[in-house]
Structure formats: structure tokens, C-alpha cells
Short mmCIF file of C-alpha atoms in Angstrom, two decimals:
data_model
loop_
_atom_site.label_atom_id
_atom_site.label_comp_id
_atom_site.label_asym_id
_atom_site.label_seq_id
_atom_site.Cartn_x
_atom_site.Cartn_y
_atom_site.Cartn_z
CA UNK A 1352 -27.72 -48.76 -110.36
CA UNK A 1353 -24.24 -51.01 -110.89
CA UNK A 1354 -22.63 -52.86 -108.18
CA UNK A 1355 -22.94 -51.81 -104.92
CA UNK A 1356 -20.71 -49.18 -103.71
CA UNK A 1357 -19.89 -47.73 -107.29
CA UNK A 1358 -22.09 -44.82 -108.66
CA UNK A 1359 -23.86 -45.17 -111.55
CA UNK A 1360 -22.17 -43.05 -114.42
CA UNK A 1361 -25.97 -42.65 -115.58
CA UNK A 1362 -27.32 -41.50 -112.20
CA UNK A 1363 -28.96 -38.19 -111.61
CA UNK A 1364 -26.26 -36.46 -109.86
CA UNK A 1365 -26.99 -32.84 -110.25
CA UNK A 1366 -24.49 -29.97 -111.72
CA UNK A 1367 -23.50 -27.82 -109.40
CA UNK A 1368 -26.22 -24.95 -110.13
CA UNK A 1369 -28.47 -27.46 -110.35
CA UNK A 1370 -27.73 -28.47 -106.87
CA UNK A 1371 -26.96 -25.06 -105.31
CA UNK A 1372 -30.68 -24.69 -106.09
CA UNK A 1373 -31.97 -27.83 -104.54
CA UNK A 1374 -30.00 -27.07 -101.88
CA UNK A 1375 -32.24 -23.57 -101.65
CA UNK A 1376 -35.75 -25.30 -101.85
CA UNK A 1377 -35.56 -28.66 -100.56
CA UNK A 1378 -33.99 -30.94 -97.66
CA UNK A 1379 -31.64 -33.35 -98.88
CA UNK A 1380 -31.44 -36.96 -97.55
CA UNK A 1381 -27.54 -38.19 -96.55
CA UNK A 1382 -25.92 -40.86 -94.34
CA UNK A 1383 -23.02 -40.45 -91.46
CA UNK A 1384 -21.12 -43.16 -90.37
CA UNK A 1385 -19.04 -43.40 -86.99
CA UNK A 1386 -16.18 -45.53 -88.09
CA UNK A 1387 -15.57 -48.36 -84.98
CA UNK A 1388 -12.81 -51.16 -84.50
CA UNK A 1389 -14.21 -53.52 -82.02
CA UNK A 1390 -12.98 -56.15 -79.99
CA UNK A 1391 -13.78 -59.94 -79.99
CA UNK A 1392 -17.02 -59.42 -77.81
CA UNK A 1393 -18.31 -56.64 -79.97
CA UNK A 1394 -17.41 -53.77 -77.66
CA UNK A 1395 -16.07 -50.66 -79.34
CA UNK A 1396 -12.23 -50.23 -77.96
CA UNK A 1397 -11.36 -47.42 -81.07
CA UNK A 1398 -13.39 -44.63 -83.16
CA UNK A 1399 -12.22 -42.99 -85.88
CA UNK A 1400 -12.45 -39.41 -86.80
CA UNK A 1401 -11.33 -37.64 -90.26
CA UNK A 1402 -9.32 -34.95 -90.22
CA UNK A 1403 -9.73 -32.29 -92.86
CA UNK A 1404 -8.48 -29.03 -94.05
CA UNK A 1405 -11.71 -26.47 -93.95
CA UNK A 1406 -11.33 -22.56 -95.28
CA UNK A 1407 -7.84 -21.97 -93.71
CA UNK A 1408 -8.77 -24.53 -90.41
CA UNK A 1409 -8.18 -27.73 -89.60
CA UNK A 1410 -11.36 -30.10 -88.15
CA UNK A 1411 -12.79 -33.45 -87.30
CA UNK A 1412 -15.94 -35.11 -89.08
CA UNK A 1413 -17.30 -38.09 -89.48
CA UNK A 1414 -17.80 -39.92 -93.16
CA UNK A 1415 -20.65 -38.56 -94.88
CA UNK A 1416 -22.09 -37.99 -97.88
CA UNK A 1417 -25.77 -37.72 -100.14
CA UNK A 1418 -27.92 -40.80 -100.98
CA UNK A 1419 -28.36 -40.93 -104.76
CA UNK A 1420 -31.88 -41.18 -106.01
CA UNK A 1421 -32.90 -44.48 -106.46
CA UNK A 1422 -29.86 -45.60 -104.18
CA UNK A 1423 -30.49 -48.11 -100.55
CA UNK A 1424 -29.04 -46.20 -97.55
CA UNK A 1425 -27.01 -49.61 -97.67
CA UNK A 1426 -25.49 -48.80 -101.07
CA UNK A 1427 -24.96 -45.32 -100.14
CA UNK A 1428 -23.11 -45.98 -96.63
CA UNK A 1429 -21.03 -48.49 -98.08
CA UNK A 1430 -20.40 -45.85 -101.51
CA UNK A 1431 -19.60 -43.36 -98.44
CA UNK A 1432 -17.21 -45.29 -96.71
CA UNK A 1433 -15.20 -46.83 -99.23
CA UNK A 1434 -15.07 -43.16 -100.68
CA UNK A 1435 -13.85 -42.02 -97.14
CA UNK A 1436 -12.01 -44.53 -95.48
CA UNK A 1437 -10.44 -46.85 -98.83
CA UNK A 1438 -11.16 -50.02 -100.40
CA UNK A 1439 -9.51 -52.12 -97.84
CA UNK A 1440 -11.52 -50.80 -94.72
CA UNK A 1441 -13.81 -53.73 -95.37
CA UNK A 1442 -16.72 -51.72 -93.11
CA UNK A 1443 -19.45 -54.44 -91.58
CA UNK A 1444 -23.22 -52.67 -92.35
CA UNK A 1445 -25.34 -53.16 -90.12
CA UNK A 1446 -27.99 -56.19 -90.50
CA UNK A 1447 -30.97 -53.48 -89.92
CA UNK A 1448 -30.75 -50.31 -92.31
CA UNK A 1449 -32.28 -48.64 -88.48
CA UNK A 1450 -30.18 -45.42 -88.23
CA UNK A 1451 -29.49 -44.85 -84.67
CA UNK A 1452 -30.35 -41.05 -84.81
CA UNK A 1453 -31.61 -39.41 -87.44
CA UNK A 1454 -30.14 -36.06 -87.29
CA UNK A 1455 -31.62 -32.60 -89.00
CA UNK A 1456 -29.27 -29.85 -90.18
CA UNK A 1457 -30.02 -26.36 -90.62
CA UNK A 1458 -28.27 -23.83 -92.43
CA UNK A 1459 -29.05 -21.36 -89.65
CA UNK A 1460 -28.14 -21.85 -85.48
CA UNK A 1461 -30.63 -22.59 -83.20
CA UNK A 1462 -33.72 -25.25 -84.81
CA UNK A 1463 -31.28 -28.20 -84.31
CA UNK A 1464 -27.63 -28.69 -82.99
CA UNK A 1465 -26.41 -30.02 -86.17
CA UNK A 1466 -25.89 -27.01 -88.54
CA UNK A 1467 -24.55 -26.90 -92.32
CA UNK A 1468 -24.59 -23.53 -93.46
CA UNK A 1469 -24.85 -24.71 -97.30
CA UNK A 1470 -28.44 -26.63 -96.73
CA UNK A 1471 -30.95 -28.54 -94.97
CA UNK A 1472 -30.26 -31.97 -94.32
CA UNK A 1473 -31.45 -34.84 -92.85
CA UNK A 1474 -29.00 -37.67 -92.07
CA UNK A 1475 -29.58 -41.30 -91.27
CA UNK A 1476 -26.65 -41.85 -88.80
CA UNK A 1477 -25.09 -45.79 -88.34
CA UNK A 1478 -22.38 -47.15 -85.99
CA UNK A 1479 -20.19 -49.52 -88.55
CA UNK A 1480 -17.40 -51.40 -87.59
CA UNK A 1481 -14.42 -51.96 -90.15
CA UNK A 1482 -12.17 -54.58 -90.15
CA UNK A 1483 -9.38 -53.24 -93.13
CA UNK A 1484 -6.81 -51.09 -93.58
CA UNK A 1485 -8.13 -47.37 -93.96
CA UNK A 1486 -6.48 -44.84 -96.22
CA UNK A 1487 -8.47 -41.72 -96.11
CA UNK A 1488 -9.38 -40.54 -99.41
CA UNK A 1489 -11.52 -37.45 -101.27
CA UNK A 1490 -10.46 -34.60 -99.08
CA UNK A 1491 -9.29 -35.92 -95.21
CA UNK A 1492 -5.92 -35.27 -94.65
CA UNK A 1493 -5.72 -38.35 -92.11
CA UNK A 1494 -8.15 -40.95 -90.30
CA UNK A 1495 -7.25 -40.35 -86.75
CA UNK A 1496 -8.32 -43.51 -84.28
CA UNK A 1497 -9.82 -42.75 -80.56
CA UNK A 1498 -10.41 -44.39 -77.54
CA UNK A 1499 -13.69 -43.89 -76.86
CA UNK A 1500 -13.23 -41.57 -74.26
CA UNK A 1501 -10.62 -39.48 -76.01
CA UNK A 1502 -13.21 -39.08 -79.24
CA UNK A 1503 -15.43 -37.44 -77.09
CA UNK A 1504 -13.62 -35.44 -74.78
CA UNK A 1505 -14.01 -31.89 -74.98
CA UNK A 1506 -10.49 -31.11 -76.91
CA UNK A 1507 -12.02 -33.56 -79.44
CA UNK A 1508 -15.50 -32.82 -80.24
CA UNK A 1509 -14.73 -28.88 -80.44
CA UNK A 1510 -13.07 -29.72 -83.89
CA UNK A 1511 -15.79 -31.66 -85.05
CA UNK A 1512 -18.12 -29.60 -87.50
CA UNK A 1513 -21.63 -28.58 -87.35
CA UNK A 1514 -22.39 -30.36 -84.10
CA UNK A 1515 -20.95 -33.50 -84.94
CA UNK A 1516 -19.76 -33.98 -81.60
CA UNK A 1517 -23.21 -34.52 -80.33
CA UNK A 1518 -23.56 -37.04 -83.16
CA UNK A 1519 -20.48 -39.33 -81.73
CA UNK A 1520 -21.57 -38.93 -78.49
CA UNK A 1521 -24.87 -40.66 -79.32
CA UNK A 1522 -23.11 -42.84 -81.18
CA UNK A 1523 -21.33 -44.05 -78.84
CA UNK A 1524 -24.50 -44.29 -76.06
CA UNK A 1525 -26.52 -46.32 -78.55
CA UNK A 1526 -23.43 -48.92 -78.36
CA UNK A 1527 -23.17 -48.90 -75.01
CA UNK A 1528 -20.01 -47.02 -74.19
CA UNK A 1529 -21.21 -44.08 -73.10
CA UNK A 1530 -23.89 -43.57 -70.34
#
């Protein structure tokens, strides 16, 4: 693997037959990341949501994205976030790679309320603060920052894709904002 955060041009990324048939037969590992400013005491005053264009619809989602094989969940959040939220976010990961939720998706309603009609997943989810200037890249149209209580109000976590809202609600427990 080369430095952290850039993909190895040798890795085994998969075509995309190759994958649509993974994606058939096996779960495949990823990491989500709730994008936080905080204060100077740590507390979390703003959370950021991406905004993206989806078949015809506009919707919210957090930054996501596949672990590589042979890739740390470190590397891969940090790959993730740069690829999502720019160069000069300058995230903070976490000192523990401890997810806190680990979330299941289905490609079907009903087993889990996280679905992804393309696969099975199972995401390692992390609270990171960043400290930079975000320009949303890949395919969000904007980064849109929240007060906590505005990111999940109801108007808010309706957008939010494949049960995602449920995701930044726990987020935000498992930092203390939320009850």
C-alpha cells in the first residue's frame, strides 16, 4: 500500500463485473464517517451532511466508501474523507480504530434499517472531527453544515439514504449530544 490516504495503483480493486458479482455472493466491508466541527471543549456545535444528486432526486449521506484489501480502516477513513470532503478538511481519526456502530445493510427492507439495494454491507461507522476547509468532491453537489439538532430533525434525516438517519442519530448519542 503507498502513503496513507492514496490508493495503491496496484491494489485489487475489482472491474465492475467483477464486483457486481461480489456484490451477489459476499458482504462487503466499508467505513462511514459523520463529519463534526467541534468547539474548544470537544463538544460537537456543527455536522455535516453531503448533498448529492441520486436517479433524478436530490439526498443527504454521509462519507462513505469500501475498505481495500489489505487496507487499515484508518487508511481507508482517511482515503474516504479526503475523497469526500477535500484535501484541506484536515479530518482528526480517532485514537481507537472502535467504530461506534457497526451498521449491516441489506439489499432488501426489513433484516436491518440500513438498506442498499446494490449489496450487503457491513460498515464500521466513526465520529471525526475536521478542522480544514471542505470542498466536496467525487459526486456531492455541496457539504451542507448542521446544528446538531437541525441534522437530525425530521426534514433532515428523510433525505438521508438507506437509513442513514438512524446512523447520525447514533452518532450523535455516542458523543453526547443527543439523549
Amino acid at each position: 500500500m503507498s502513503s496513507v490516504g492514496t490508493p495503491d495503483p496496484n491494489s485489487s480493486w475489482l472491474s465492475d463485473e467483477e464486483l457486481a458479482e461480489t456484490r451477489r455472493r459476499l458482504p462487503l466491508l466499508y467505513v462511514e464517517a459523520v463529519p463534526v466541527r467541534v468547539d474548544g471543549l470537544g463538544r460537537v456545535i456543527e455536522v455535516g451532511t453531503l448533498v448529492r444528486g441520486n436517479s433524478g432526486e436530490i439526498t443527504r449521506t454521509l462519507v462513505s466508501g469500501r475498505v481495500m484489501y489489505g487496507e487499515t480502516l484508518r487508511d481507508a477513513l482517511f482515503r474516504h474523507l479526503e475523497k469526500d470532503l477535500g484535501p484541506m478538511a484536515f479530518p482528526l481519526l480517532p485514537a481507537s480504530p472502535t467504530p461506534f456502530m457497526v451498521a449491516e445493510y441489506f439489499p432488501w427492507p426489513g433484516d436491518s434499517q440500513f438498506t442498499d439495494p446494490r449489496q450487503h454491507a457491513v460498515s464500521m461507522a466513526y465520529v471525526v472531527p475536521v478542522t480544514g476547509t471542505c470542498e466536496p468532491r467525487q459526486d456531492a453537489l455541496e457539504l451542507t453544515w448542521l446544528s446538531p439538532a437541525a441534522a437530525v430533525s425530521d426534514d433532515v434525516t428523510a433525505d438521508m439514504e438507506g437509513g442513514r438517519g438512524a446512523l447520525l442519530r447514533a452518532a450523535l448519542a455516542s458523543v453526547g449530544v443527543l439523549p
